[in-house]
Every structure is written in C-alpha cells, then in structure tokens.
Amino acid sequence: MKRNIAIVAGGDTSEIVVSLRSAQGIYSFIDKEKYNLYIVEMEGRRWEVQLPDGNKVPVDRNDFSFTNGTEKVVFDFAYITIHGTPGEDGRLQGYFDMMRIPYSCCGVLAAAITYDKFTCNQYLKAFGVRIAESLLLRQGQSISDEEVVEKIGLPCFIKPSLGGSSFGVTKVKTKEQIQPAIVKAFGEAQEVLVEAFMDGTELTCGCYKTKEKTVILPPTEVVTHNEFFDYDAKYNGQVDEITPARISDELTKRVQMLTSAIYDILGCSGIIRVDYIVTAGEKLNLLEVNTTPGMTTTSFIPQQVRAAGLDIKDVMTDIIENKF
C-alpha cells in the first residue's frame, strides 16, 4: 500500500512564493510509483490540500487528514518545504511531533536555532566555526550610525535575523544608508542583524544523512551579477552557479567536512545546505545554515545532486524512508 505524502508549502512570510515553487519541484522529484503525493498549502489558518482536479479542500488539523468525496485520507509523512515561519522555525515540527507524523527535516530545537541567523552563528562560533563580526537589534532597539561604523565597519550587511531569500537585506556602503536599511529589515522580522562584509568567494554545500549513509554533495560556487546574492540573483537568473565549485580538492574536502560537522553539531535531519564565504588565505567563514533549502528544479540542492551523479528521486526516497 502506498504511503500518503504531504508536501507542505506556503507559510506566513514573503518567502511564500519561493515555497510554492519548491513544492512543485519536490512533487516532480518524488517517486509517484511508491507514494501518493499531495501539496498542502498553509497560510495563516488556511490549510488546504490541492486535489488532482484542481480543487482545494481543508485539512483537518485534529489528525492532519482531509476528505476527498467520501474517502478520508490520513497523511503518513510530511515533506516540509515552507521557507520561513511556521515551517522553518520549529513550530510546524512541534505540531507533527504531537501528531506522531514523521517529517523530512530537522526537529524543533535545530529548526529554531538555525532559523535565527544570529543565534545559530554565535552557537556554532563556540565550536570553532569562523563567522563575521555582527550585532543584533530587537524590535524597539536602535543604534547610531557611529556605533555601526565603529563596531562593524563599512561596508556591512543589514538584514533580518529571521527568514531568507534575501528579503529585507541591504548592502550598506555609507552612513546615510544605515537607518533606512534597519527600517527595511524590521519590515521583514522583529530581529535585525548588522553583519560585517566579508570579501571572498561564496560557496554553498548540501548534505543529508540517513541511518545507513552520509551524503555530502559537491559545493557550488556562487558568482552574482549584482552587489550581493539578492532575490533577483537567486530567482531571476542574475547569477552564475558553478557546480562543482572552481576550488582545490583540499578546500572542497574542508567545505564538505565542515558541512558534515555542522550537521552533527546542530542535530540536523533531512537535507540541509550551508553557505560560506572563503576569504584571503582560504579561510572558511560561515554565512548561514538552511534546514529547508529551496528545491525548485534549478535550486542548489538538485544541481549538486546531479553533479554528484545521483538521482534526485532516490535522494527523496532516502529522506522519506529514513523516518520509518
């Protein structure tokens, strides 16, 4: 009997459009001979299942099921691809834990830690991981232009500490840009990160582990056509994504070993992607950890899977079956 798989997408942030694209990617990747697939859209209190005929029906949150005509369908597994709250910050993971429904990604603690960039980076710093100098502002707090220049320097990045897809991110080059950038970032989240600029090569590396194996994917080199790897670079093609990255075998191994170590330190599950900047002297600096990375057909993880000579369908099966 086929298992019923919910591909859970949507969410309550600006990343909803990216999430829905990832859901279509995952739908195309999972083996339909083995599983019954349904996309579940979540936005606020609206939880709906997309039916094959195009109609949508509500999800019963009491047991995470839905009714299709006279048939009640209960989900056996959730593939979470919400980028942002509630799917990336641990909230949805807590719900599925209480429902005793296995899911694709990290548990509550790892999701909550990695969703907050400042918390995650400071936590990993204690394990010897190199990070940029940064400071955190919470809603209601302020900082003068002079303090930013003195403590962090220019240029710097001002961005939401929560969320992703480069929404609300500004590369600040002058004092006059600081306060507008803070306002912009607070428009996306209640915590804002002011982070020192690091000049170097941007890399990203995917990894997943099951009970039987560890798979560390070839790193991708990210060469943006813009000031930084912003939304247009990520989703509108204004970037060169080179997989495998044009780096030495030794640096490739270091990136992969650190990615694997971060996976274990955080207690991750499913597929993660870790972003880095390589600065002068081949120093490897952490940017952030993504525990629900984008999964459109052109996203980094599918690219890296292809470069590794793997079949994305088999990877999806690994992720699902590892939870049973």
Tab-separated table of C-alpha atoms in Angstrom:
chain	number	residue	atom	x	y	z
A	1	MET	CA	0.000	0.000	0.000
A	2	LYS	CA	1.377	3.419	-0.963
A	3	ARG	CA	2.161	5.920	1.749
A	4	ASN	CA	0.373	9.271	1.597
A	5	ILE	CA	2.896	12.109	1.433
A	6	ALA	CA	2.031	15.745	2.163
A	7	ILE	CA	4.336	18.287	0.515
A	8	VAL	CA	3.775	21.162	2.908
A	9	ALA	CA	4.265	24.618	1.375
A	10	GLY	CA	3.237	28.232	1.838
A	11	GLY	CA	3.880	29.956	5.128
A	12	ASP	CA	3.406	33.388	6.626
A	13	THR	CA	6.342	35.366	5.210
A	14	SER	CA	7.416	36.933	1.917
A	15	GLU	CA	9.020	33.597	1.047
A	16	ILE	CA	5.630	32.005	0.326
A	17	VAL	CA	6.160	32.352	-3.441
A	18	VAL	CA	9.508	30.552	-3.215
A	19	SER	CA	7.984	27.829	-1.053
A	20	LEU	CA	5.220	27.121	-3.559
A	21	ARG	CA	7.832	26.794	-6.304
A	22	SER	CA	9.829	24.379	-4.146
A	23	ALA	CA	6.670	22.307	-3.630
A	24	GLN	CA	6.288	21.894	-7.387
A	25	GLY	CA	9.938	20.847	-7.608
A	26	ILE	CA	9.589	18.258	-4.860
A	27	TYR	CA	6.358	16.974	-6.416
A	28	SER	CA	8.299	16.327	-9.632
A	29	PHE	CA	11.194	14.663	-7.760
A	30	ILE	CA	9.352	12.108	-5.578
A	31	ASP	CA	8.644	8.649	-6.994
A	32	LYS	CA	4.917	8.505	-7.740
A	33	GLU	CA	5.082	4.731	-8.191
A	34	LYS	CA	5.895	4.452	-4.471
A	35	TYR	CA	3.901	7.298	-2.933
A	36	ASN	CA	0.614	9.166	-3.195
A	37	LEU	CA	1.561	12.864	-3.334
A	38	TYR	CA	-0.470	15.875	-2.282
A	39	ILE	CA	0.573	19.503	-1.966
A	40	VAL	CA	-0.714	21.090	1.242
A	41	GLU	CA	-0.828	24.891	1.236
A	42	MET	CA	-0.587	26.662	4.587
A	43	GLU	CA	-1.123	30.379	5.021
A	44	GLY	CA	-2.225	31.522	8.447
A	45	ARG	CA	-5.226	29.412	9.491
A	46	ARG	CA	-5.840	28.315	5.893
A	47	TRP	CA	-4.592	24.750	5.486
A	48	GLU	CA	-5.738	23.258	2.182
A	49	VAL	CA	-4.924	20.228	0.058
A	50	GLN	CA	-4.615	20.585	-3.710
A	51	LEU	CA	-6.617	17.807	-5.361
A	52	PRO	CA	-5.700	16.370	-8.788
A	53	ASP	CA	-8.761	18.044	-10.333
A	54	GLY	CA	-7.541	21.481	-9.227
A	55	ASN	CA	-9.971	21.880	-6.351
A	56	LYS	CA	-8.814	22.517	-2.790
A	57	VAL	CA	-10.216	21.010	0.387
A	58	PRO	CA	-9.453	21.914	4.015
A	59	VAL	CA	-7.075	19.926	6.209
A	60	ASP	CA	-8.449	18.567	9.476
A	61	ARG	CA	-5.842	19.800	11.948
A	62	ASN	CA	-7.019	17.302	14.580
A	63	ASP	CA	-5.258	14.442	12.788
A	64	PHE	CA	-3.713	16.073	9.680
A	65	SER	CA	-6.124	14.448	7.245
A	66	PHE	CA	-8.604	15.506	4.583
A	67	THR	CA	-11.747	14.169	2.992
A	68	ASN	CA	-11.862	13.519	-0.747
A	69	GLY	CA	-15.504	12.861	-1.527
A	70	THR	CA	-16.407	10.105	0.908
A	71	GLU	CA	-12.832	8.931	1.444
A	72	LYS	CA	-10.815	10.126	4.428
A	73	VAL	CA	-7.103	10.401	3.633
A	74	VAL	CA	-4.616	10.454	6.539
A	75	PHE	CA	-1.055	11.527	5.824
A	76	ASP	CA	1.803	9.195	6.696
A	77	PHE	CA	4.625	11.686	6.146
A	78	ALA	CA	5.147	15.434	5.691
A	79	TYR	CA	7.793	16.869	3.406
A	80	ILE	CA	8.157	20.401	4.809
A	81	THR	CA	9.214	22.985	2.238
A	82	ILE	CA	7.993	26.159	3.922
A	83	HIS	CA	10.805	28.722	3.854
A	84	GLY	CA	10.119	30.865	6.904
A	85	THR	CA	7.560	30.538	9.675
A	86	PRO	CA	5.906	28.179	10.579
A	87	GLY	CA	7.826	25.512	8.661
A	88	GLU	CA	11.445	26.548	9.140
A	89	ASP	CA	11.393	27.775	12.743
A	90	GLY	CA	10.236	24.635	14.575
A	91	ARG	CA	6.553	25.462	15.024
A	92	LEU	CA	5.247	23.028	12.450
A	93	GLN	CA	7.758	20.406	13.571
A	94	GLY	CA	6.245	20.623	17.070
A	95	TYR	CA	2.773	20.052	15.633
A	96	PHE	CA	3.894	16.984	13.676
A	97	ASP	CA	5.725	15.626	16.724
A	98	MET	CA	2.481	15.820	18.699
A	99	MET	CA	0.570	14.196	15.831
A	100	ARG	CA	3.221	11.408	15.690
A	101	ILE	CA	3.688	12.111	11.973
A	102	PRO	CA	7.260	11.813	10.632
A	103	TYR	CA	8.606	14.691	8.580
A	104	SER	CA	11.517	15.465	6.292
A	105	CYS	CA	13.643	17.974	8.143
A	106	CYS	CA	15.173	18.987	11.472
A	107	GLY	CA	13.341	18.761	14.772
A	108	VAL	CA	12.084	21.671	16.860
A	109	LEU	CA	15.368	22.696	18.513
A	110	ALA	CA	17.598	22.539	15.430
A	111	ALA	CA	14.964	24.332	13.336
A	112	ALA	CA	14.531	27.104	15.917
A	113	ILE	CA	18.284	27.632	16.274
A	114	THR	CA	19.051	27.702	12.555
A	115	TYR	CA	16.096	29.950	11.732
A	116	ASP	CA	17.658	32.717	13.832
A	117	LYS	CA	20.883	33.558	11.977
A	118	PHE	CA	22.476	35.418	14.897
A	119	THR	CA	21.722	32.656	17.415
A	120	CYS	CA	22.900	29.911	15.053
A	121	ASN	CA	26.158	31.618	14.134
A	122	GLN	CA	27.009	32.509	17.738
A	123	TYR	CA	26.241	28.927	18.789
A	124	LEU	CA	28.490	27.465	16.098
A	125	LYS	CA	31.210	30.006	16.910
A	126	ALA	CA	31.568	28.255	20.270
A	127	PHE	CA	32.545	25.107	18.339
A	128	GLY	CA	35.319	26.937	16.469
A	129	VAL	CA	33.385	27.881	13.325
A	130	ARG	CA	34.519	31.208	11.853
A	131	ILE	CA	31.788	33.848	11.467
A	132	ALA	CA	31.592	37.552	10.608
A	133	GLU	CA	31.504	40.214	13.325
A	134	SER	CA	27.861	41.087	13.968
A	135	LEU	CA	25.375	42.618	16.357
A	136	LEU	CA	21.664	42.091	16.915
A	137	LEU	CA	18.825	44.581	17.218
A	138	ARG	CA	15.432	43.566	18.566
A	139	GLN	CA	12.185	45.408	17.903
A	140	GLY	CA	12.261	48.716	19.772
A	141	GLN	CA	16.045	48.853	19.989
A	142	SER	CA	18.114	51.317	17.992
A	143	ILE	CA	21.743	52.009	17.165
A	144	SER	CA	23.504	55.114	15.946
A	145	ASP	CA	25.300	55.332	12.637
A	146	GLU	CA	28.542	55.951	14.521
A	147	GLU	CA	28.171	52.770	16.567
A	148	VAL	CA	27.633	50.679	13.431
A	149	VAL	CA	30.737	52.160	11.806
A	150	GLU	CA	32.813	51.716	14.970
A	151	LYS	CA	31.696	48.179	15.901
A	152	ILE	CA	31.063	46.600	12.493
A	153	GLY	CA	32.541	48.923	9.867
A	154	LEU	CA	31.506	49.704	6.305
A	155	PRO	CA	30.508	48.184	4.029
A	156	CYS	CA	28.240	45.904	6.011
A	157	PHE	CA	25.049	43.917	5.589
A	158	ILE	CA	21.865	44.793	7.438
A	159	LYS	CA	19.275	42.055	7.218
A	160	PRO	CA	16.509	40.262	9.081
A	161	SER	CA	17.935	37.755	11.553
A	162	LEU	CA	14.944	35.554	10.732
A	163	GLY	CA	13.893	34.403	7.275
A	164	GLY	CA	15.681	34.055	3.980
A	165	SER	CA	15.599	34.533	0.202
A	166	SER	CA	17.338	37.896	0.744
A	167	PHE	CA	14.090	39.703	1.567
A	168	GLY	CA	14.858	42.867	3.541
A	169	VAL	CA	18.640	42.646	3.000
A	170	THR	CA	20.738	45.721	2.223
A	171	LYS	CA	24.442	46.032	1.499
A	172	VAL	CA	25.260	49.289	3.276
A	173	LYS	CA	28.157	51.361	1.969
A	174	THR	CA	27.582	54.773	3.565
A	175	LYS	CA	26.402	56.069	6.950
A	176	GLU	CA	23.327	57.584	5.292
A	177	GLN	CA	22.105	54.117	4.267
A	178	ILE	CA	22.226	52.596	7.758
A	179	GLN	CA	18.919	53.729	9.281
A	180	PRO	CA	16.801	53.110	6.120
A	181	ALA	CA	18.343	49.622	5.896
A	182	ILE	CA	17.398	48.904	9.523
A	183	VAL	CA	13.809	50.036	8.866
A	184	LYS	CA	13.663	47.830	5.767
A	185	ALA	CA	14.939	44.780	7.667
A	186	PHE	CA	12.483	45.339	10.525
A	187	GLY	CA	9.754	45.256	7.875
A	188	GLU	CA	10.518	41.541	7.444
A	189	ALA	CA	11.298	40.393	11.004
A	190	GLN	CA	11.403	41.510	14.636
A	191	GLU	CA	15.143	40.963	14.872
A	192	VAL	CA	17.761	42.629	12.679
A	193	LEU	CA	21.341	41.549	12.114
A	194	VAL	CA	24.119	44.025	11.374
A	195	GLU	CA	26.977	41.975	9.930
A	196	ALA	CA	30.464	42.843	8.716
A	197	PHE	CA	31.116	42.491	4.997
A	198	MET	CA	33.488	39.684	4.052
A	199	ASP	CA	35.218	39.892	0.685
A	200	GLY	CA	35.727	36.500	-0.901
A	201	THR	CA	34.272	33.586	-2.816
A	202	GLU	CA	30.759	32.454	-1.886
A	203	LEU	CA	30.172	28.716	-1.674
A	204	THR	CA	27.238	26.565	-0.664
A	205	CYS	CA	27.238	22.852	0.170
A	206	GLY	CA	24.399	20.380	0.683
A	207	CYS	CA	24.357	17.333	2.930
A	208	TYR	CA	21.994	14.665	4.202
A	209	LYS	CA	22.380	11.648	6.435
A	210	THR	CA	20.328	8.508	6.941
A	211	LYS	CA	20.682	5.523	9.246
A	212	GLU	CA	22.836	3.831	6.586
A	213	LYS	CA	24.874	6.594	4.972
A	214	THR	CA	26.221	10.143	4.870
A	215	VAL	CA	25.928	12.050	1.590
A	216	ILE	CA	27.882	15.310	1.280
A	217	LEU	CA	27.242	16.955	-2.062
A	218	PRO	CA	29.731	18.842	-4.270
A	219	PRO	CA	29.912	22.538	-3.294
A	220	THR	CA	28.547	25.221	-5.613
A	221	GLU	CA	30.358	28.482	-6.322
A	222	VAL	CA	28.027	31.473	-6.398
A	223	VAL	CA	29.038	34.387	-8.626
A	224	THR	CA	26.352	37.069	-8.511
A	225	HIS	CA	25.981	39.737	-11.183
A	226	ASN	CA	24.625	42.105	-8.515
A	227	GLU	CA	26.025	43.765	-5.380
A	228	PHE	CA	25.345	40.551	-3.464
A	229	PHE	CA	23.349	37.334	-3.760
A	230	ASP	CA	19.969	39.087	-3.599
A	231	TYR	CA	16.472	37.961	-4.618
A	232	ASP	CA	16.979	38.756	-8.323
A	233	ALA	CA	20.254	36.833	-8.327
A	234	LYS	CA	18.636	33.859	-6.600
A	235	TYR	CA	15.429	33.623	-8.581
A	236	ASN	CA	15.728	35.749	-11.728
A	237	GLY	CA	18.939	34.336	-13.136
A	238	GLN	CA	21.257	37.225	-12.291
A	239	VAL	CA	23.965	34.858	-11.061
A	240	ASP	CA	26.371	32.159	-12.198
A	241	GLU	CA	26.068	28.966	-10.159
A	242	ILE	CA	29.054	26.713	-10.820
A	243	THR	CA	28.816	23.109	-9.604
A	244	PRO	CA	31.239	21.710	-8.659
A	245	ALA	CA	32.915	24.896	-7.439
A	246	ARG	CA	36.186	26.017	-9.033
A	247	ILE	CA	38.216	25.366	-5.895
A	248	SER	CA	41.010	22.969	-4.953
A	249	ASP	CA	40.331	19.388	-3.909
A	250	GLU	CA	41.692	20.234	-0.476
A	251	LEU	CA	39.303	23.173	0.006
A	252	THR	CA	36.420	21.071	-1.323
A	253	LYS	CA	37.139	18.451	1.345
A	254	ARG	CA	37.334	21.122	4.055
A	255	VAL	CA	33.968	22.573	2.994
A	256	GLN	CA	32.388	19.114	2.969
A	257	MET	CA	33.899	18.110	6.323
A	258	LEU	CA	32.717	21.325	7.979
A	259	THR	CA	29.236	20.937	6.494
A	260	SER	CA	29.045	17.399	7.882
A	261	ALA	CA	30.297	18.575	11.285
A	262	ILE	CA	27.733	21.403	11.424
A	263	TYR	CA	25.015	18.871	10.550
A	264	ASP	CA	26.006	16.781	13.570
A	265	ILE	CA	26.593	19.682	15.988
A	266	LEU	CA	23.086	21.011	15.334
A	267	GLY	CA	21.468	17.561	15.290
A	268	CYS	CA	20.063	18.078	11.814
A	269	SER	CA	17.875	15.721	9.818
A	270	GLY	CA	16.926	15.558	6.153
A	271	ILE	CA	18.698	17.755	3.619
A	272	ILE	CA	20.499	20.902	4.753
A	273	ARG	CA	22.573	23.481	2.883
A	274	VAL	CA	25.351	25.528	4.443
A	275	ASP	CA	26.533	28.806	2.921
A	276	TYR	CA	30.101	30.096	3.271
A	277	ILE	CA	32.462	32.896	2.252
A	278	VAL	CA	36.081	31.937	1.571
A	279	THR	CA	38.281	34.912	2.426
A	280	ALA	CA	42.025	35.539	1.893
A	281	GLY	CA	44.216	32.606	2.861
A	282	GLU	CA	41.366	30.149	2.116
A	283	LYS	CA	39.715	30.965	5.447
A	284	LEU	CA	36.280	29.368	5.573
A	285	ASN	CA	33.595	31.596	7.128
A	286	LEU	CA	30.017	30.531	7.847
A	287	LEU	CA	27.208	32.653	6.429
A	288	GLU	CA	24.160	30.612	7.420
A	289	VAL	CA	22.602	27.175	7.701
A	290	ASN	CA	19.454	26.323	5.717
A	291	THR	CA	17.452	23.388	7.067
A	292	THR	CA	14.669	23.655	4.474
A	293	PRO	CA	16.649	24.691	1.383
A	294	GLY	CA	14.979	25.677	-1.860
A	295	MET	CA	14.026	22.690	-4.010
A	296	THR	CA	12.949	24.112	-7.338
A	297	THR	CA	14.354	22.284	-10.354
A	298	THR	CA	17.118	24.907	-10.627
A	299	SER	CA	17.913	25.231	-6.901
A	300	PHE	CA	21.345	24.438	-5.484
A	301	ILE	CA	20.487	21.029	-3.999
A	302	PRO	CA	19.144	19.490	-7.253
A	303	GLN	CA	22.182	20.933	-9.072
A	304	GLN	CA	24.544	19.341	-6.553
A	305	VAL	CA	22.684	16.032	-6.652
A	306	ARG	CA	23.138	15.929	-10.433
A	307	ALA	CA	26.821	16.871	-10.128
A	308	ALA	CA	27.310	14.020	-7.649
A	309	GLY	CA	25.905	11.573	-10.216
A	310	LEU	CA	22.881	10.811	-8.044
A	311	ASP	CA	19.214	10.564	-8.962
A	312	ILE	CA	17.068	13.124	-7.110
A	313	LYS	CA	14.263	10.557	-6.978
A	314	ASP	CA	16.494	8.215	-4.978
A	315	VAL	CA	17.511	11.053	-2.661
A	316	MET	CA	13.858	11.839	-1.942
A	317	THR	CA	13.190	8.169	-1.224
A	318	ASP	CA	16.170	8.140	1.170
A	319	ILE	CA	14.793	11.132	3.060
A	320	ILE	CA	11.310	9.641	3.364
A	321	GLU	CA	12.197	6.058	4.189
A	322	ASN	CA	14.781	7.125	6.782
A	323	LYS	CA	11.927	8.245	9.034
A	324	PHE	CA	10.217	4.850	9.156
